[in-house]
Amino acid sequence: MSRTSDPATPAQAHEPGGAASADLLARYGDALMTTFGTPARALVRGEGPYVWDAEGRRYLDLLGGIAVNALGHAHPRLVAAIADQAATLVHVSNLFTSRVQVDLAEKLDALVAGDSGLGARVFFANSGTEANEAAFKATRRTGRTKVIAMEGSFHGRTMGALSLTATEAYRAPFAPLVPDVTWVPFGDADALAAVMDDTVAAVVVEPIQGESGVVVPPDGWLARARELCTAHGALLWLDEVQTGVGRTGTWLAAEHDGVVPDLVTLAKGLGGGVPIGACVGLGAAGDLLQAGHHGSTFGGNPLACRAALEVIAVIEEDDLLAHVTATGDWLAAAIEGLGLPQISHVRGRGLLRGVVLTAPVAKDVHAKALADGFLINAPRPDVLRLAPPLIVTREQLEPFVAALPGWLGASA
């Protein structure tokens, strides 16, 4: 499933900072705002699950642009679809529509609604945080303002989405934010029930909290949230920006729990690297935003829609959902099978995995992995996050598993 002509083993350890990278990073520091700090590498090309830096060093991409590059890099079908659409129609504004926009809307509506029997409607945006802004505004159309969010959540950096994001360090510099948000512990059904009443507009939840370290709630918790929302006339809003589009082995992570939401937000893997977001409303929730209530200049443009249609087609035709499930289960078992005391366990589903360590050394391990040619990240001091392209194979993952003990100061 990988498309790469290079050998399957990443490059041996190299020190960063060759002439080409040094020049790019210096220019970056002069020209860009410092919101992301100093980039770890200057990357120049990719193919399959691999990327190369400005010095020609190769890395196995186990982060996938933070769960974005669903088909890896330079997938031939996605490249061809983008090129064809760019030569046809890139942008027309939402004063008009295009066939690919309508085709994608119908496809997403069907995938999200599943066999629920509910109708669905989509609003297209350009990112996950924008999709969440649209959903947040939809909740206000219920006539209620109270929203219940989860401790440990991440929903984006724009002002509305930030108001629902739990990390205080992200929120504090921009206070005051949107009021009337109540926080409860993620996965605590009793705590959620205690704050539910008929003034609640919505409960917003990630089925798996990616930025918090790939945290999975207890079995039955999401179904209980659905029951409580139904009982109190509140919307159940699922933020599937990171977990959706096959990342966990199903189109939506909520499918593992058999839960039908009212609102779903998608982005990241949907465009395979081309920016696109979507807010899908099911049943009556699909009619909450009416003419003039919201808008986007670039949302749903033909280029992004064509890319998303191709991503979905490849996932379907290459049976990637089954591949993601099997490969992710193998990866988790292989890591736990190392039997290292430095590893507590592996959590998550499909190809969204958190390697939970027994000491807060994740940043150190991340740095060693990068030096050895592997892209991962450390969302928490004791967690390594893995979100590789959905096309990655066991053979390509084996070198990572083999190298992990060395980074942890152990032997396999």
mmCIF file of C-alpha atoms in Angstrom, residues 66-377:
data_model
loop_
_atom_site.group_PDB
_atom_site.id
_atom_site.type_symbol
_atom_site.label_atom_id
_atom_site.label_comp_id
_atom_site.label_asym_id
_atom_site.label_seq_id
_atom_site.Cartn_x
_atom_site.Cartn_y
_atom_site.Cartn_z
ATOM 1 C CA ILE A 66 -0.769 15.253 12.927
ATOM 2 C CA ALA A 67 -3.217 12.706 11.499
ATOM 3 C CA VAL A 68 -3.652 14.660 8.244
ATOM 4 C CA ASN A 69 -1.782 12.763 5.523
ATOM 5 C CA ALA A 70 -4.199 9.853 5.348
ATOM 6 C CA LEU A 71 -2.750 8.531 2.080
ATOM 7 C CA GLY A 72 0.829 9.436 2.899
ATOM 8 C CA HIS A 73 2.819 11.781 0.700
ATOM 9 C CA ALA A 74 2.503 12.205 -3.075
ATOM 10 C CA HIS A 75 -0.066 9.446 -3.449
ATOM 11 C CA PRO A 76 -0.395 9.116 -7.232
ATOM 12 C CA ARG A 77 -4.196 9.132 -7.262
ATOM 13 C CA LEU A 78 -4.440 12.185 -5.022
ATOM 14 C CA VAL A 79 -1.761 13.998 -7.021
ATOM 15 C CA ALA A 80 -3.604 13.265 -10.278
ATOM 16 C CA ALA A 81 -6.970 14.338 -8.870
ATOM 17 C CA ILE A 82 -5.582 17.633 -7.563
ATOM 18 C CA ALA A 83 -3.801 18.369 -10.846
ATOM 19 C CA ASP A 84 -6.910 17.587 -12.880
ATOM 20 C CA GLN A 85 -9.120 19.763 -10.691
ATOM 21 C CA ALA A 86 -6.587 22.608 -10.693
ATOM 22 C CA ALA A 87 -6.756 22.573 -14.474
ATOM 23 C CA THR A 88 -10.558 22.631 -14.362
ATOM 24 C CA LEU A 89 -11.940 24.754 -11.513
ATOM 25 C CA VAL A 90 -10.197 25.739 -8.269
ATOM 26 C CA HIS A 91 -12.482 28.324 -6.698
ATOM 27 C CA VAL A 92 -15.854 29.918 -7.450
ATOM 28 C CA SER A 93 -17.031 31.226 -3.998
ATOM 29 C CA ASN A 94 -20.181 30.024 -2.307
ATOM 30 C CA LEU A 95 -22.351 32.247 -4.476
ATOM 31 C CA PHE A 96 -22.125 29.242 -6.803
ATOM 32 C CA THR A 97 -21.680 25.506 -6.454
ATOM 33 C CA SER A 98 -19.831 22.772 -8.307
ATOM 34 C CA ARG A 99 -20.421 19.109 -9.001
ATOM 35 C CA VAL A 100 -17.567 18.031 -6.727
ATOM 36 C CA GLN A 101 -18.954 20.098 -3.846
ATOM 37 C CA VAL A 102 -22.369 18.464 -4.128
ATOM 38 C CA ASP A 103 -20.825 15.005 -4.631
ATOM 39 C CA LEU A 104 -18.718 15.373 -1.489
ATOM 40 C CA ALA A 105 -21.620 16.732 0.562
ATOM 41 C CA GLU A 106 -23.783 13.757 -0.397
ATOM 42 C CA LYS A 107 -20.948 11.339 0.351
ATOM 43 C CA LEU A 108 -20.195 12.802 3.778
ATOM 44 C CA ASP A 109 -23.856 13.006 4.705
ATOM 45 C CA ALA A 110 -24.246 9.313 3.890
ATOM 46 C CA LEU A 111 -21.077 8.269 5.743
ATOM 47 C CA VAL A 112 -21.987 10.215 8.880
ATOM 48 C CA ALA A 113 -25.660 9.239 8.927
ATOM 49 C CA GLY A 114 -24.864 5.583 8.261
ATOM 50 C CA ASP A 115 -27.886 3.374 8.813
ATOM 51 C CA SER A 116 -29.473 5.778 11.324
ATOM 52 C CA GLY A 117 -32.214 6.701 8.873
ATOM 53 C CA LEU A 118 -31.582 10.382 9.566
ATOM 54 C CA GLY A 119 -31.054 13.007 6.921
ATOM 55 C CA ALA A 120 -27.884 15.081 7.113
ATOM 56 C CA ARG A 121 -26.530 18.390 5.839
ATOM 57 C CA VAL A 122 -22.951 19.673 5.737
ATOM 58 C CA PHE A 123 -21.273 23.056 6.052
ATOM 59 C CA PHE A 124 -17.797 23.139 4.511
ATOM 60 C CA ALA A 125 -14.934 24.984 6.172
ATOM 61 C CA ASN A 126 -11.152 24.999 5.796
ATOM 62 C CA SER A 127 -9.937 23.417 9.034
ATOM 63 C CA GLY A 128 -10.986 21.634 12.188
ATOM 64 C CA THR A 129 -11.210 24.758 14.293
ATOM 65 C CA GLU A 130 -13.426 26.401 11.642
ATOM 66 C CA ALA A 131 -15.665 23.341 11.528
ATOM 67 C CA ASN A 132 -15.974 23.611 15.307
ATOM 68 C CA GLU A 133 -16.811 27.317 15.064
ATOM 69 C CA ALA A 134 -19.703 26.412 12.756
ATOM 70 C CA ALA A 135 -20.914 23.727 15.158
ATOM 71 C CA PHE A 136 -20.629 26.109 18.118
ATOM 72 C CA LYS A 137 -22.786 28.661 16.318
ATOM 73 C CA ALA A 138 -25.300 25.912 15.474
ATOM 74 C CA THR A 139 -25.669 25.127 19.181
ATOM 75 C CA ARG A 140 -26.764 28.735 19.809
ATOM 76 C CA ARG A 141 -29.639 28.236 17.376
ATOM 77 C CA THR A 142 -31.239 25.891 19.943
ATOM 78 C CA GLY A 143 -32.098 28.968 22.036
ATOM 79 C CA ARG A 144 -29.776 27.745 24.781
ATOM 80 C CA THR A 145 -26.220 28.861 25.564
ATOM 81 C CA LYS A 146 -24.783 26.360 28.034
ATOM 82 C CA VAL A 147 -22.232 23.943 26.580
ATOM 83 C CA ILE A 148 -20.605 21.098 28.484
ATOM 84 C CA ALA A 149 -17.031 20.327 27.475
ATOM 85 C CA MET A 150 -14.491 17.814 28.699
ATOM 86 C CA GLU A 151 -11.382 18.261 30.789
ATOM 87 C CA GLY A 152 -8.391 17.413 28.600
ATOM 88 C CA SER A 153 -10.169 18.495 25.417
ATOM 89 C CA PHE A 154 -8.721 20.250 22.387
ATOM 90 C CA HIS A 155 -11.055 21.794 19.812
ATOM 91 C CA GLY A 156 -8.924 24.461 18.159
ATOM 92 C CA ARG A 157 -7.329 27.868 18.563
ATOM 93 C CA THR A 158 -9.926 30.319 17.203
ATOM 94 C CA MET A 159 -11.863 32.157 19.886
ATOM 95 C CA GLY A 160 -14.975 30.013 19.937
ATOM 96 C CA ALA A 161 -13.174 26.681 19.661
ATOM 97 C CA LEU A 162 -10.598 27.874 22.179
ATOM 98 C CA SER A 163 -13.415 28.539 24.627
ATOM 99 C CA LEU A 164 -14.099 24.801 24.592
ATOM 100 C CA THR A 165 -10.441 23.749 24.762
ATOM 101 C CA ALA A 166 -9.330 22.709 28.233
ATOM 102 C CA THR A 167 -5.628 23.605 28.277
ATOM 103 C CA GLU A 168 -5.324 26.687 30.468
ATOM 104 C CA ALA A 169 -2.042 27.770 28.883
ATOM 105 C CA TYR A 170 -3.807 28.074 25.527
ATOM 106 C CA ARG A 171 -6.790 29.922 26.985
ATOM 107 C CA ALA A 172 -5.370 32.346 29.525
ATOM 108 C CA PRO A 173 -3.632 34.831 27.176
ATOM 109 C CA PHE A 174 -6.922 35.454 25.342
ATOM 110 C CA ALA A 175 -9.439 35.735 28.164
ATOM 111 C CA PRO A 176 -12.241 36.561 28.426
ATOM 112 C CA LEU A 177 -13.512 33.864 26.112
ATOM 113 C CA VAL A 178 -17.053 32.742 25.260
ATOM 114 C CA PRO A 179 -18.898 32.234 28.569
ATOM 115 C CA ASP A 180 -21.316 29.549 29.786
ATOM 116 C CA VAL A 181 -18.999 26.563 29.301
ATOM 117 C CA THR A 182 -19.040 23.886 32.006
ATOM 118 C CA TRP A 183 -16.198 21.378 32.314
ATOM 119 C CA VAL A 184 -16.458 17.771 33.482
ATOM 120 C CA PRO A 185 -13.875 14.980 33.670
ATOM 121 C CA PHE A 186 -13.597 13.053 30.415
ATOM 122 C CA GLY A 187 -15.185 9.623 30.744
ATOM 123 C CA ASP A 188 -16.970 10.312 34.052
ATOM 124 C CA ALA A 189 -20.647 9.499 33.457
ATOM 125 C CA ASP A 190 -21.759 10.538 36.952
ATOM 126 C CA ALA A 191 -20.072 13.936 36.640
ATOM 127 C CA LEU A 192 -21.744 14.510 33.290
ATOM 128 C CA ALA A 193 -25.153 13.501 34.617
ATOM 129 C CA ALA A 194 -24.734 15.873 37.569
ATOM 130 C CA VAL A 195 -24.462 18.964 35.345
ATOM 131 C CA MET A 196 -27.036 18.006 32.715
ATOM 132 C CA ASP A 197 -30.327 19.846 32.724
ATOM 133 C CA ASP A 198 -32.770 21.381 30.279
ATOM 134 C CA THR A 199 -30.637 24.512 29.842
ATOM 135 C CA VAL A 200 -27.806 22.614 28.122
ATOM 136 C CA ALA A 201 -27.465 23.360 24.416
ATOM 137 C CA ALA A 202 -24.832 20.736 23.671
ATOM 138 C CA VAL A 203 -22.252 18.333 25.002
ATOM 139 C CA VAL A 204 -19.056 18.468 22.947
ATOM 140 C CA VAL A 205 -16.681 15.529 23.102
ATOM 141 C CA GLU A 206 -13.830 13.913 21.209
ATOM 142 C CA PRO A 207 -14.424 10.133 21.092
ATOM 143 C CA ILE A 208 -10.674 9.810 21.734
ATOM 144 C CA GLN A 209 -8.712 12.770 23.088
ATOM 145 C CA GLY A 210 -5.718 12.987 20.773
ATOM 146 C CA GLU A 211 -3.930 16.092 22.036
ATOM 147 C CA SER A 212 -4.364 14.913 25.616
ATOM 148 C CA GLY A 213 -2.336 11.796 24.866
ATOM 149 C CA VAL A 214 -4.724 9.487 22.947
ATOM 150 C CA VAL A 215 -7.086 8.983 25.872
ATOM 151 C CA VAL A 216 -9.944 6.522 25.346
ATOM 152 C CA PRO A 217 -13.041 6.830 27.584
ATOM 153 C CA PRO A 218 -14.496 3.830 29.417
ATOM 154 C CA ASP A 219 -16.775 1.467 27.519
ATOM 155 C CA GLY A 220 -20.349 2.708 27.491
ATOM 156 C CA TRP A 221 -19.513 6.295 28.418
ATOM 157 C CA LEU A 222 -20.223 7.788 24.995
ATOM 158 C CA ALA A 223 -23.524 5.906 24.821
ATOM 159 C CA ARG A 224 -24.425 7.327 28.235
ATOM 160 C CA ALA A 225 -23.640 10.826 26.969
ATOM 161 C CA ARG A 226 -26.038 10.177 24.086
ATOM 162 C CA GLU A 227 -28.760 9.098 26.509
ATOM 163 C CA LEU A 228 -28.315 12.181 28.678
ATOM 164 C CA CYS A 229 -28.403 14.532 25.699
ATOM 165 C CA THR A 230 -31.579 12.925 24.397
ATOM 166 C CA ALA A 231 -33.220 13.088 27.820
ATOM 167 C CA HIS A 232 -32.518 16.810 28.192
ATOM 168 C CA GLY A 233 -33.061 17.909 24.596
ATOM 169 C CA ALA A 234 -29.366 18.760 24.151
ATOM 170 C CA LEU A 235 -27.208 18.203 21.096
ATOM 171 C CA LEU A 236 -24.465 15.589 21.179
ATOM 172 C CA TRP A 237 -21.593 17.151 19.247
ATOM 173 C CA LEU A 238 -18.720 14.849 18.346
ATOM 174 C CA ASP A 239 -15.420 16.439 17.418
ATOM 175 C CA GLU A 240 -13.993 13.821 15.047
ATOM 176 C CA VAL A 241 -11.418 16.177 13.557
ATOM 177 C CA GLN A 242 -8.579 13.853 14.532
ATOM 178 C CA THR A 243 -10.413 10.537 14.864
ATOM 179 C CA GLY A 244 -12.588 10.646 11.734
ATOM 180 C CA VAL A 245 -12.072 9.543 8.116
ATOM 181 C CA GLY A 246 -10.813 6.065 8.935
ATOM 182 C CA ARG A 247 -8.175 6.968 11.512
ATOM 183 C CA THR A 248 -9.490 4.438 14.058
ATOM 184 C CA GLY A 249 -10.551 1.783 11.535
ATOM 185 C CA THR A 250 -14.089 3.107 11.003
ATOM 186 C CA TRP A 251 -15.300 6.242 9.263
ATOM 187 C CA LEU A 252 -16.119 7.768 12.647
ATOM 188 C CA ALA A 253 -14.647 6.689 15.971
ATOM 189 C CA ALA A 254 -18.153 6.864 17.452
ATOM 190 C CA GLU A 255 -19.098 3.847 15.353
ATOM 191 C CA HIS A 256 -17.142 1.693 17.823
ATOM 192 C CA ASP A 257 -19.734 2.687 20.433
ATOM 193 C CA GLY A 258 -22.782 2.527 18.157
ATOM 194 C CA VAL A 259 -23.544 6.188 18.900
ATOM 195 C CA VAL A 260 -25.403 8.501 16.506
ATOM 196 C CA PRO A 261 -24.561 12.173 17.171
ATOM 197 C CA ASP A 262 -26.412 15.361 16.271
ATOM 198 C CA LEU A 263 -23.339 17.268 15.076
ATOM 199 C CA VAL A 264 -20.037 15.916 13.770
ATOM 200 C CA THR A 265 -16.968 17.952 12.901
ATOM 201 C CA LEU A 266 -14.306 16.641 10.521
ATOM 202 C CA ALA A 267 -11.041 17.905 9.020
ATOM 203 C CA LYS A 268 -7.412 16.675 9.182
ATOM 204 C CA GLY A 269 -7.403 13.430 7.143
ATOM 205 C CA LEU A 270 -10.407 14.419 5.046
ATOM 206 C CA GLY A 271 -8.356 16.208 2.373
ATOM 207 C CA GLY A 272 -5.227 14.094 2.650
ATOM 208 C CA GLY A 273 -3.200 17.281 3.187
ATOM 209 C CA VAL A 274 -5.395 19.735 1.289
ATOM 210 C CA PRO A 275 -7.114 22.030 3.843
ATOM 211 C CA ILE A 276 -10.791 21.211 4.312
ATOM 212 C CA GLY A 277 -13.159 20.962 7.259
ATOM 213 C CA ALA A 278 -16.782 19.939 7.578
ATOM 214 C CA CYS A 279 -19.582 20.355 10.102
ATOM 215 C CA VAL A 280 -22.307 17.771 9.547
ATOM 216 C CA GLY A 281 -25.708 18.093 11.193
ATOM 217 C CA LEU A 282 -28.003 15.079 11.450
ATOM 218 C CA GLY A 283 -31.775 15.258 11.581
ATOM 219 C CA ALA A 284 -33.086 18.569 12.914
ATOM 220 C CA ALA A 285 -29.521 19.700 13.705
ATOM 221 C CA GLY A 286 -28.854 19.904 9.981
ATOM 222 C CA ASP A 287 -31.350 22.763 9.725
ATOM 223 C CA LEU A 288 -30.076 24.924 12.590
ATOM 224 C CA LEU A 289 -27.877 27.160 10.429
ATOM 225 C CA GLN A 290 -29.975 28.978 7.862
ATOM 226 C CA ALA A 291 -29.193 31.517 5.117
ATOM 227 C CA GLY A 292 -26.942 34.278 6.401
ATOM 228 C CA HIS A 293 -26.108 32.571 9.704
ATOM 229 C CA HIS A 294 -22.587 31.558 8.718
ATOM 230 C CA GLY A 295 -20.219 31.659 5.777
ATOM 231 C CA SER A 296 -16.792 30.946 4.344
ATOM 232 C CA THR A 297 -15.057 32.301 1.268
ATOM 233 C CA PHE A 298 -12.939 29.216 0.624
ATOM 234 C CA GLY A 299 -15.020 26.524 2.347
ATOM 235 C CA GLY A 300 -16.070 23.753 -0.032
ATOM 236 C CA ASN A 301 -14.010 25.026 -2.946
ATOM 237 C CA PRO A 302 -13.738 22.572 -5.871
ATOM 238 C CA LEU A 303 -10.049 21.780 -5.315
ATOM 239 C CA ALA A 304 -10.470 20.782 -1.671
ATOM 240 C CA CYS A 305 -13.659 18.848 -2.394
ATOM 241 C CA ARG A 306 -12.025 16.914 -5.215
ATOM 242 C CA ALA A 307 -9.122 15.986 -2.939
ATOM 243 C CA ALA A 308 -11.513 14.783 -0.230
ATOM 244 C CA LEU A 309 -13.517 12.706 -2.692
ATOM 245 C CA GLU A 310 -10.317 11.014 -3.843
ATOM 246 C CA VAL A 311 -9.194 10.303 -0.287
ATOM 247 C CA ILE A 312 -12.543 8.666 0.488
ATOM 248 C CA ALA A 313 -12.452 6.681 -2.771
ATOM 249 C CA VAL A 314 -8.978 5.305 -2.080
ATOM 250 C CA ILE A 315 -9.924 4.340 1.487
ATOM 251 C CA GLU A 316 -12.942 2.473 0.151
ATOM 252 C CA GLU A 317 -11.328 0.837 -2.875
ATOM 253 C CA ASP A 318 -8.120 -0.198 -1.089
ATOM 254 C CA ASP A 319 -10.054 -1.504 1.949
ATOM 255 C CA LEU A 320 -8.002 0.733 4.199
ATOM 256 C CA LEU A 321 -10.446 0.582 7.111
ATOM 257 C CA ALA A 322 -9.670 -3.107 7.590
ATOM 258 C CA HIS A 323 -5.974 -2.420 7.019
ATOM 259 C CA VAL A 324 -5.967 0.336 9.659
ATOM 260 C CA THR A 325 -7.606 -1.948 12.204
ATOM 261 C CA ALA A 326 -5.260 -4.869 11.584
ATOM 262 C CA THR A 327 -2.107 -2.765 11.364
ATOM 263 C CA GLY A 328 -2.959 -0.693 14.426
ATOM 264 C CA ASP A 329 -3.713 -3.784 16.498
ATOM 265 C CA TRP A 330 -0.436 -5.342 15.360
ATOM 266 C CA LEU A 331 1.507 -2.191 16.242
ATOM 267 C CA ALA A 332 0.040 -1.959 19.743
ATOM 268 C CA ALA A 333 0.682 -5.657 20.388
ATOM 269 C CA ALA A 334 4.238 -5.446 19.030
ATOM 270 C CA ILE A 335 5.116 -2.512 21.295
ATOM 271 C CA GLU A 336 3.552 -4.079 24.387
ATOM 272 C CA GLY A 337 5.165 -7.377 23.405
ATOM 273 C CA LEU A 338 8.595 -5.845 23.915
ATOM 274 C CA GLY A 339 7.925 -6.293 27.621
ATOM 275 C CA LEU A 340 9.753 -3.116 28.583
ATOM 276 C CA PRO A 341 9.290 -1.796 32.130
ATOM 277 C CA GLN A 342 9.588 1.718 30.664
ATOM 278 C CA ILE A 343 6.285 1.199 28.798
ATOM 279 C CA SER A 344 3.046 1.020 30.773
ATOM 280 C CA HIS A 345 0.691 0.241 27.885
ATOM 281 C CA VAL A 346 -0.470 1.331 24.442
ATOM 282 C CA ARG A 347 -3.881 2.934 24.110
ATOM 283 C CA GLY A 348 -6.037 4.149 21.254
ATOM 284 C CA ARG A 349 -7.607 2.502 18.212
ATOM 285 C CA GLY A 350 -6.543 1.828 14.651
ATOM 286 C CA LEU A 351 -3.629 4.051 13.669
ATOM 287 C CA LEU A 352 -4.128 6.594 16.428
ATOM 288 C CA ARG A 353 -2.022 5.262 19.291
ATOM 289 C CA GLY A 354 -0.521 6.576 22.490
ATOM 290 C CA VAL A 355 2.496 4.791 23.943
ATOM 291 C CA VAL A 356 2.189 5.461 27.670
ATOM 292 C CA LEU A 357 5.540 5.543 29.459
ATOM 293 C CA THR A 358 6.248 4.971 33.132
ATOM 294 C CA ALA A 359 8.386 8.125 33.395
ATOM 295 C CA PRO A 360 8.054 11.653 31.945
ATOM 296 C CA VAL A 361 10.706 11.115 29.254
ATOM 297 C CA ALA A 362 8.566 11.430 26.120
ATOM 298 C CA LYS A 363 10.306 14.576 24.858
ATOM 299 C CA ASP A 364 13.700 12.895 25.168
ATOM 300 C CA VAL A 365 12.461 9.826 23.309
ATOM 301 C CA HIS A 366 10.943 12.072 20.631
ATOM 302 C CA ALA A 367 14.309 13.774 20.101
ATOM 303 C CA LYS A 368 16.159 10.463 19.827
ATOM 304 C CA ALA A 369 13.586 9.109 17.370
ATOM 305 C CA LEU A 370 13.927 12.207 15.215
ATOM 306 C CA ALA A 371 17.705 11.864 15.146
ATOM 307 C CA ASP A 372 17.299 8.252 14.026
ATOM 308 C CA GLY A 373 14.853 9.085 11.237
ATOM 309 C CA PHE A 374 11.362 8.748 12.750
ATOM 310 C CA LEU A 375 8.725 11.474 13.108
ATOM 311 C CA ILE A 376 6.563 11.108 16.235
ATOM 312 C CA ASN A 377 5.496 13.570 18.917
#
